[in-house]
Amino acid sequence: MKDYSAYIRKNIRELTPYSSARSEYKGTEGIFLDANENPYDNGYNRYPDPLQIRLKGIISGIKGIPSENIFIGNGSDEAIDLCYRIFCEPRIDNAVAIAPSYGMYKVAAAVNDISFREVQLEEGFSLPVDGLLSAADGNTKLMLLCSPNNPTGNAFPKEKILYLVEHFDGMVVVDEAYIDFSSQQSLLDELESHPNLIILQTLSKAWGMAGLRLGLAYASKDLISVFSSVKYPYNINIAGMRAAFGLLGRDITKEVSELKHDREILAGRLGKISCVREVYPSDANFLLVKVDDPKGLYKVLSDKKMIVRDRSSIPGCEGCLRITVGTPEENDCLVDSVSAYCGDDVAEKPAVVSESVRMATVVRNTKETKITVAVDLEGNGVSSINTGLHFFDHMLDQIAHHSGISLRIAAEGDLQVDEHHTMEDVAITLGEALYKALGNKRGIERYGFALPMDDCRAMVLIDLGGRIDFEWDVPFTREMVGDVPTEMFRHFFKSLSEAMHCNLHIVAKGENNHHLAESVFKAFARALRQAVHKNKFSDEIPSSKGMLW
Ligand SMILES: *Cc1c(COP(=O)(O)O)cnc(C)c1O
C-alpha cells in the first residue's frame, strides 16, 4: 500500500494555506483586534472557529473517533468536491464509481473537469468488485462507493468494500450517509489500518439536520489537515454550529428505530399493491419501488402534493420511484394513494397532517353546533371565517391577521336559540386545534406579552406552559357589540384558555365598546403570535423543568 500522500495533486502538496486571523490565536478570551470585525456583540459579529473544535469534540464523543480524524463541510457535497480538488488533476486524472448511485459524484467530477467512469452494479444491485478494479487505470485517483447506496437502498458487505480499499491503488471514498438505518456496520473502525480510506457521513439524514448543511468526512489525521487547508477558512457558520450543539445532544436511537420499523411496514404494504412489481430491500430511510407506470404514478402523487423521486430514467432503476419513509400518517396517505391509483380497493382516508408541520384540523359536532377549525401556525395570517355572527367573524379575523396564524373556521350553530353555544364551541374547537398544532412544543417561545393600542389599552398575557388559569378585567358598558353580546367575550376567552391549556390574563380599558373588544382580540393575537413562535434552531422544551404539559 502506497503512502496516500503520493495521490495528492502536486499543487495541493505544495500549498501554503491561508492562515486566518482566528486560527493563529487559539484562546477564546481577549481583546480581538486582529480580524477587522465589528466589536459590538450581536451574537454573530465574530468570525466562527475555522476548525470547529467544539463541534468536532461533540461528534468525536458520539462517533468514538478522535477530532483530528474529522472534517466538517457545508454538507457532504463540500467533502465530495474537496476529494476531487485534492486528488484529481483536471483533464488528466479520473474517478471510478458505481452506478446507479448518488448524482453529486458525477456533477462534482464534471465541475472539476475529471472524467468519471461508471461501473454498473451487478445482479441484485451487488458490488461489481472486479469491474471497478478493471475500470481503473494509472490515472484513477478516486473510487467512489456509497453504502447503503442511494437510490438502490442496499448496503454492500464490509469484506467486499475492504477488498477494494486494499486492492485499489488510489483513494476509496465510502459514503455512509444512511449508515444509521443500516444493518451493516460502519467502516469507521477501519480508518486507522487503511490510510487510503475516506468515509463520508452527514447530519442531514438520521440526525435530521438537512437544513443546517453539515457533512462529515473521516480520514487519517494528515489527510484531514489537507482537507482543512483546502477548504474555505470559515466554511461552517456560527448559527449552524450553535444549532448543531443543541440537536446533537438528543438521543436519536428511538426515532431511527421507529423509521426502520415504519420502513418495513411501508415496504410490506406497498408490496401488496397490484401495480407494484417490486419493493427492493432497504438499509436506508427510503424504498426503491418498481411500478408498472412510474411517470403516471409520479404525476398523480404530485397532483396530490405527495412528492417522491422519479428514478425511472436512470439505467438500472427502470420503472422505479424512490420513496422516503415519512411519518406513519404520511406513509398511510402514500399507501392509500398508490392503491387508489392502481385501482385496488381502499377507502381513501383524508390526509392527516403530521405534528412536525404545526398544523391541525379539529372537527367538533354536537347537537347544538357543527364546527371545523383548521390552523397552520406556520401560515401567513390568511383566514376564512364563517360563524354566522358578523362581529365575531370580524374578531376571529383579527386573530389570524395579527397572529400570522392561518385560520379556517366554519361553524353552524343554533343561533336561533342564542350566540352562546356557537361562541363557546368555536372557542373550544379553536383551542383544541391550537393545542394540537403546537405538538410537542419544542422550540416555542412559550410566553407572549402586551402592547398598548390606540385609544384603548389591552393587555393580554399568555403562557403556553400547559397549566390553565384565566383572568379577565374588561369593563364593557354596553350589552351588545354588533350582533354579539359583550358578556360572551369573557366566556369565549375562558373556554379557549381551557381548551388550549394555557394561562391567559386579559385586562383592557377604553370608552368605545367596539374598540375595546377589537383591542382585546388584537392583543390576544399578538401575544399568541409571540408565544407560538418556534425558534427553528432550538429543539428545547422551553421550561427550566425540561417538561411541559
Ligand atoms: C443525502 C445524501 C448525502 C448527504 O448530503 P448532504 O450534502 O450532507 O446533505 C450524501 N450522500 C448521499 C448518497 C446522500 O443520499
mmCIF file of C-alpha atoms in Angstrom, residues 18 127 132 140 178 212 248 357 367 414 432:
data_model
loop_
_atom_site.group_PDB
_atom_site.id
_atom_site.type_symbol
_atom_site.label_atom_id
_atom_site.label_comp_id
_atom_site.label_asym_id
_atom_site.label_seq_id
_atom_site.Cartn_x
_atom_site.Cartn_y
_atom_site.Cartn_z
ATOM 1 C CA TYR A 18 -4.369 30.799 4.162
ATOM 2 C CA LEU A 127 -20.957 -4.578 -5.807
ATOM 3 C CA LEU A 132 -14.416 -1.451 -10.550
ATOM 4 C CA THR A 140 -7.576 6.760 -11.466
ATOM 5 C CA TYR A 178 -27.534 6.271 5.501
ATOM 6 C CA LEU A 212 -28.055 23.122 8.577
ATOM 7 C CA LEU A 248 -26.554 16.636 18.767
ATOM 8 C CA VAL A 357 -45.605 20.792 10.387
ATOM 9 C CA LYS A 367 -76.451 18.599 18.803
ATOM 10 C CA ASP A 414 -78.135 27.126 16.891
ATOM 11 C CA GLU A 432 -58.034 22.280 20.725
#
